[in-house]
Amino acid sequence: MNDFRDPIHLQLEDGSELRQHALELERSNHQHQQQIEQLQQQLAQERAARQQAEERLQLTLFSAQTVAWDMDLVASWVSCSPNALAMWGLQEGPSEDFFALIHPDDRQQIREAAQRALAGELAYSQEYRVIGPDGATRWI
């Protein structure tokens, strides 16, 4: 079948379709922009809440003279709360650096407990002494 419409009329119809499509894209873009703005606001609120929780945790740890720490037994790496630097003289580093802080009489007990944890024992609850940078002995 032949289209007997003149080329100018076809161009006008194509232009109208293009304008309609452009308007739909603009509406879609506007909706996406609104969603992005909402998500950015939500993210900012969540970051502020997380920051506030972190500040409360650090204040609690400092007030209680307590250090929070995590030992990656596979990588042999220890990460601690920021107040560990003042209490222990270290905040993060190889496990051996932290084992060196443990009172000599308690090191073997802690090494054995760490090995049991590495072997799959889920419960890890130990009491031991550490020697701080000021030479003071503290119980953990």
PDB file of C-alpha atoms in Angstrom:
ATOM      1  CA  MET A   1       0.000   0.000   0.000  1.00  0.00           C
ATOM      2  CA  ASN A   2       1.192   3.434  -0.839  1.00  0.00           C
ATOM      3  CA  ASP A   3       0.996   6.332   1.573  1.00  0.00           C
ATOM      4  CA  PHE A   4      -0.396   9.221  -0.465  1.00  0.00           C
ATOM      5  CA  ARG A   5       0.105  11.832   2.216  1.00  0.00           C
ATOM      6  CA  ASP A   6       2.447  14.596   1.310  1.00  0.00           C
ATOM      7  CA  PRO A   7       5.951  14.640   2.884  1.00  0.00           C
ATOM      8  CA  ILE A   8       5.226  17.823   4.867  1.00  0.00           C
ATOM      9  CA  HIS A   9       2.206  16.225   6.550  1.00  0.00           C
ATOM     10  CA  LEU A  10       4.281  13.126   7.429  1.00  0.00           C
ATOM     11  CA  GLN A  11       7.001  15.342   8.926  1.00  0.00           C
ATOM     12  CA  LEU A  12       4.424  17.144  11.080  1.00  0.00           C
ATOM     13  CA  GLU A  13       3.062  13.841  12.361  1.00  0.00           C
ATOM     14  CA  ASP A  14       6.587  12.615  13.129  1.00  0.00           C
ATOM     15  CA  GLY A  15       7.369  15.891  14.895  1.00  0.00           C
ATOM     16  CA  SER A  16       4.229  15.595  17.002  1.00  0.00           C
ATOM     17  CA  GLU A  17       5.180  12.057  18.017  1.00  0.00           C
ATOM     18  CA  LEU A  18       8.689  13.215  18.874  1.00  0.00           C
ATOM     19  CA  ARG A  19       7.324  16.055  21.012  1.00  0.00           C
ATOM     20  CA  GLN A  20       5.000  13.622  22.799  1.00  0.00           C
ATOM     21  CA  HIS A  21       7.867  11.226  23.403  1.00  0.00           C
ATOM     22  CA  ALA A  22      10.059  14.075  24.666  1.00  0.00           C
ATOM     23  CA  LEU A  23       7.327  15.130  27.105  1.00  0.00           C
ATOM     24  CA  GLU A  24       7.014  11.555  28.388  1.00  0.00           C
ATOM     25  CA  LEU A  25      10.779  11.389  28.867  1.00  0.00           C
ATOM     26  CA  GLU A  26      10.737  14.705  30.740  1.00  0.00           C
ATOM     27  CA  ARG A  27       7.980  13.445  33.066  1.00  0.00           C
ATOM     28  CA  SER A  28       9.850  10.210  33.635  1.00  0.00           C
ATOM     29  CA  ASN A  29      13.079  12.114  34.275  1.00  0.00           C
ATOM     30  CA  HIS A  30      11.305  14.399  36.759  1.00  0.00           C
ATOM     31  CA  GLN A  31       9.905  11.382  38.625  1.00  0.00           C
ATOM     32  CA  HIS A  32      13.336   9.780  38.758  1.00  0.00           C
ATOM     33  CA  GLN A  33      14.871  13.030  40.012  1.00  0.00           C
ATOM     34  CA  GLN A  34      12.294  13.150  42.811  1.00  0.00           C
ATOM     35  CA  GLN A  35      13.074   9.535  43.739  1.00  0.00           C
ATOM     36  CA  ILE A  36      16.798  10.300  43.754  1.00  0.00           C
ATOM     37  CA  GLU A  37      16.254  13.334  45.999  1.00  0.00           C
ATOM     38  CA  GLN A  38      14.136  11.259  48.400  1.00  0.00           C
ATOM     39  CA  LEU A  39      16.787   8.546  48.509  1.00  0.00           C
ATOM     40  CA  GLN A  40      19.517  11.142  49.102  1.00  0.00           C
ATOM     41  CA  GLN A  41      17.527  12.603  51.989  1.00  0.00           C
ATOM     42  CA  GLN A  42      16.947   9.147  53.434  1.00  0.00           C
ATOM     43  CA  LEU A  43      20.640   8.325  53.082  1.00  0.00           C
ATOM     44  CA  ALA A  44      21.624  11.581  54.798  1.00  0.00           C
ATOM     45  CA  GLN A  45      19.248  10.814  57.678  1.00  0.00           C
ATOM     46  CA  GLU A  46      20.615   7.279  58.015  1.00  0.00           C
ATOM     47  CA  ARG A  47      24.192   8.563  57.978  1.00  0.00           C
ATOM     48  CA  ALA A  48      23.364  11.128  60.668  1.00  0.00           C
ATOM     49  CA  ALA A  49      21.695   8.447  62.803  1.00  0.00           C
ATOM     50  CA  ARG A  50      24.669   6.110  62.354  1.00  0.00           C
ATOM     51  CA  GLN A  51      27.080   8.924  63.242  1.00  0.00           C
ATOM     52  CA  GLN A  52      25.076   9.722  66.359  1.00  0.00           C
ATOM     53  CA  ALA A  53      25.018   6.042  67.369  1.00  0.00           C
ATOM     54  CA  GLU A  54      28.781   5.808  66.816  1.00  0.00           C
ATOM     55  CA  GLU A  55      29.361   8.898  68.962  1.00  0.00           C
ATOM     56  CA  ARG A  56      27.201   7.421  71.737  1.00  0.00           C
ATOM     57  CA  LEU A  57      29.078   4.134  71.546  1.00  0.00           C
ATOM     58  CA  GLN A  58      32.442   5.891  71.770  1.00  0.00           C
ATOM     59  CA  LEU A  59      31.254   7.945  74.744  1.00  0.00           C
ATOM     60  CA  THR A  60      30.000   4.796  76.465  1.00  0.00           C
ATOM     61  CA  LEU A  61      33.256   2.938  75.817  1.00  0.00           C
ATOM     62  CA  PHE A  62      35.307   5.882  77.047  1.00  0.00           C
ATOM     63  CA  SER A  63      33.163   6.355  80.158  1.00  0.00           C
ATOM     64  CA  ALA A  64      33.290   2.665  81.021  1.00  0.00           C
ATOM     65  CA  GLN A  65      37.032   2.479  80.323  1.00  0.00           C
ATOM     66  CA  THR A  66      36.230  -0.345  77.900  1.00  0.00           C
ATOM     67  CA  VAL A  67      37.580  -1.181  74.465  1.00  0.00           C
ATOM     68  CA  ALA A  68      35.599  -2.861  71.700  1.00  0.00           C
ATOM     69  CA  TRP A  69      37.713  -5.003  69.423  1.00  0.00           C
ATOM     70  CA  ASP A  70      37.484  -7.572  66.671  1.00  0.00           C
ATOM     71  CA  MET A  71      40.113 -10.128  65.693  1.00  0.00           C
ATOM     72  CA  ASP A  72      40.156 -11.635  62.225  1.00  0.00           C
ATOM     73  CA  LEU A  73      41.698 -14.997  63.052  1.00  0.00           C
ATOM     74  CA  VAL A  74      42.236 -15.947  59.425  1.00  0.00           C
ATOM     75  CA  ALA A  75      43.989 -12.705  58.450  1.00  0.00           C
ATOM     76  CA  SER A  76      45.604 -12.385  61.893  1.00  0.00           C
ATOM     77  CA  TRP A  77      44.474  -8.752  62.189  1.00  0.00           C
ATOM     78  CA  VAL A  78      42.915  -6.847  65.104  1.00  0.00           C
ATOM     79  CA  SER A  79      40.722  -3.741  64.859  1.00  0.00           C
ATOM     80  CA  CYS A  80      39.673  -1.812  67.958  1.00  0.00           C
ATOM     81  CA  SER A  81      37.552   1.141  68.956  1.00  0.00           C
ATOM     82  CA  PRO A  82      39.371   4.495  68.816  1.00  0.00           C
ATOM     83  CA  ASN A  83      39.840   4.614  72.595  1.00  0.00           C
ATOM     84  CA  ALA A  84      42.106   1.547  72.393  1.00  0.00           C
ATOM     85  CA  LEU A  85      44.929   3.816  71.320  1.00  0.00           C
ATOM     86  CA  ALA A  86      44.869   5.596  74.687  1.00  0.00           C
ATOM     87  CA  MET A  87      44.268   2.433  76.718  1.00  0.00           C
ATOM     88  CA  TRP A  88      46.515  -0.024  74.903  1.00  0.00           C
ATOM     89  CA  GLY A  89      48.720   2.102  72.702  1.00  0.00           C
ATOM     90  CA  LEU A  90      47.394   0.352  69.570  1.00  0.00           C
ATOM     91  CA  GLN A  91      44.159   0.628  67.650  1.00  0.00           C
ATOM     92  CA  GLU A  92      44.690  -1.769  64.786  1.00  0.00           C
ATOM     93  CA  GLY A  93      47.365  -4.053  63.487  1.00  0.00           C
ATOM     94  CA  PRO A  94      48.662  -7.604  63.321  1.00  0.00           C
ATOM     95  CA  SER A  95      47.412  -9.963  66.026  1.00  0.00           C
ATOM     96  CA  GLU A  96      50.965 -10.481  67.248  1.00  0.00           C
ATOM     97  CA  ASP A  97      51.186  -6.794  68.210  1.00  0.00           C
ATOM     98  CA  PHE A  98      48.100  -7.235  70.377  1.00  0.00           C
ATOM     99  CA  PHE A  99      49.248 -10.528  71.860  1.00  0.00           C
ATOM    100  CA  ALA A 100      52.368  -8.654  72.934  1.00  0.00           C
ATOM    101  CA  LEU A 101      50.150  -6.360  75.045  1.00  0.00           C
ATOM    102  CA  ILE A 102      48.700  -9.298  76.966  1.00  0.00           C
ATOM    103  CA  HIS A 103      50.270  -9.947  80.330  1.00  0.00           C
ATOM    104  CA  PRO A 104      52.921 -12.688  79.893  1.00  0.00           C
ATOM    105  CA  ASP A 105      51.149 -14.974  82.364  1.00  0.00           C
ATOM    106  CA  ASP A 106      47.923 -14.821  80.299  1.00  0.00           C
ATOM    107  CA  ARG A 107      49.238 -15.073  76.719  1.00  0.00           C
ATOM    108  CA  GLN A 108      49.150 -18.841  76.357  1.00  0.00           C
ATOM    109  CA  GLN A 109      45.548 -19.008  77.585  1.00  0.00           C
ATOM    110  CA  ILE A 110      44.503 -16.412  75.025  1.00  0.00           C
ATOM    111  CA  ARG A 111      46.436 -18.043  72.171  1.00  0.00           C
ATOM    112  CA  GLU A 112      44.732 -21.358  72.934  1.00  0.00           C
ATOM    113  CA  ALA A 113      41.297 -19.701  73.069  1.00  0.00           C
ATOM    114  CA  ALA A 114      41.996 -18.020  69.715  1.00  0.00           C
ATOM    115  CA  GLN A 115      43.021 -21.354  68.201  1.00  0.00           C
ATOM    116  CA  ARG A 116      39.833 -22.997  69.482  1.00  0.00           C
ATOM    117  CA  ALA A 117      37.799 -20.163  67.947  1.00  0.00           C
ATOM    118  CA  LEU A 118      39.645 -20.623  64.662  1.00  0.00           C
ATOM    119  CA  ALA A 119      38.826 -24.344  64.825  1.00  0.00           C
ATOM    120  CA  GLY A 120      35.130 -23.508  65.064  1.00  0.00           C
ATOM    121  CA  GLU A 121      34.346 -23.117  68.759  1.00  0.00           C
ATOM    122  CA  LEU A 122      31.646 -20.473  68.852  1.00  0.00           C
ATOM    123  CA  ALA A 123      31.959 -19.330  72.455  1.00  0.00           C
ATOM    124  CA  TYR A 124      34.875 -17.010  73.178  1.00  0.00           C
ATOM    125  CA  SER A 125      34.813 -15.567  76.660  1.00  0.00           C
ATOM    126  CA  GLN A 126      38.141 -14.863  78.285  1.00  0.00           C
ATOM    127  CA  GLU A 127      39.402 -12.762  81.160  1.00  0.00           C
ATOM    128  CA  TYR A 128      42.999 -11.599  80.970  1.00  0.00           C
ATOM    129  CA  ARG A 129      45.287  -8.703  81.652  1.00  0.00           C
ATOM    130  CA  VAL A 130      46.808  -6.237  79.248  1.00  0.00           C
ATOM    131  CA  ILE A 131      49.651  -3.862  79.871  1.00  0.00           C
ATOM    132  CA  GLY A 132      48.875  -0.320  78.704  1.00  0.00           C
ATOM    133  CA  PRO A 133      51.294   2.189  77.217  1.00  0.00           C
ATOM    134  CA  ASP A 134      51.579   3.775  80.691  1.00  0.00           C
ATOM    135  CA  GLY A 135      52.668   0.420  82.151  1.00  0.00           C
ATOM    136  CA  ALA A 136      49.387  -0.050  84.012  1.00  0.00           C
ATOM    137  CA  THR A 137      47.830  -3.496  84.060  1.00  0.00           C
ATOM    138  CA  ARG A 138      44.150  -3.669  83.136  1.00  0.00           C
ATOM    139  CA  TRP A 139      41.771  -6.611  83.212  1.00  0.00           C
ATOM    140  CA  ILE A 140      39.774  -7.463  80.110  1.00  0.00           C
TER     141      ILE A 140
END
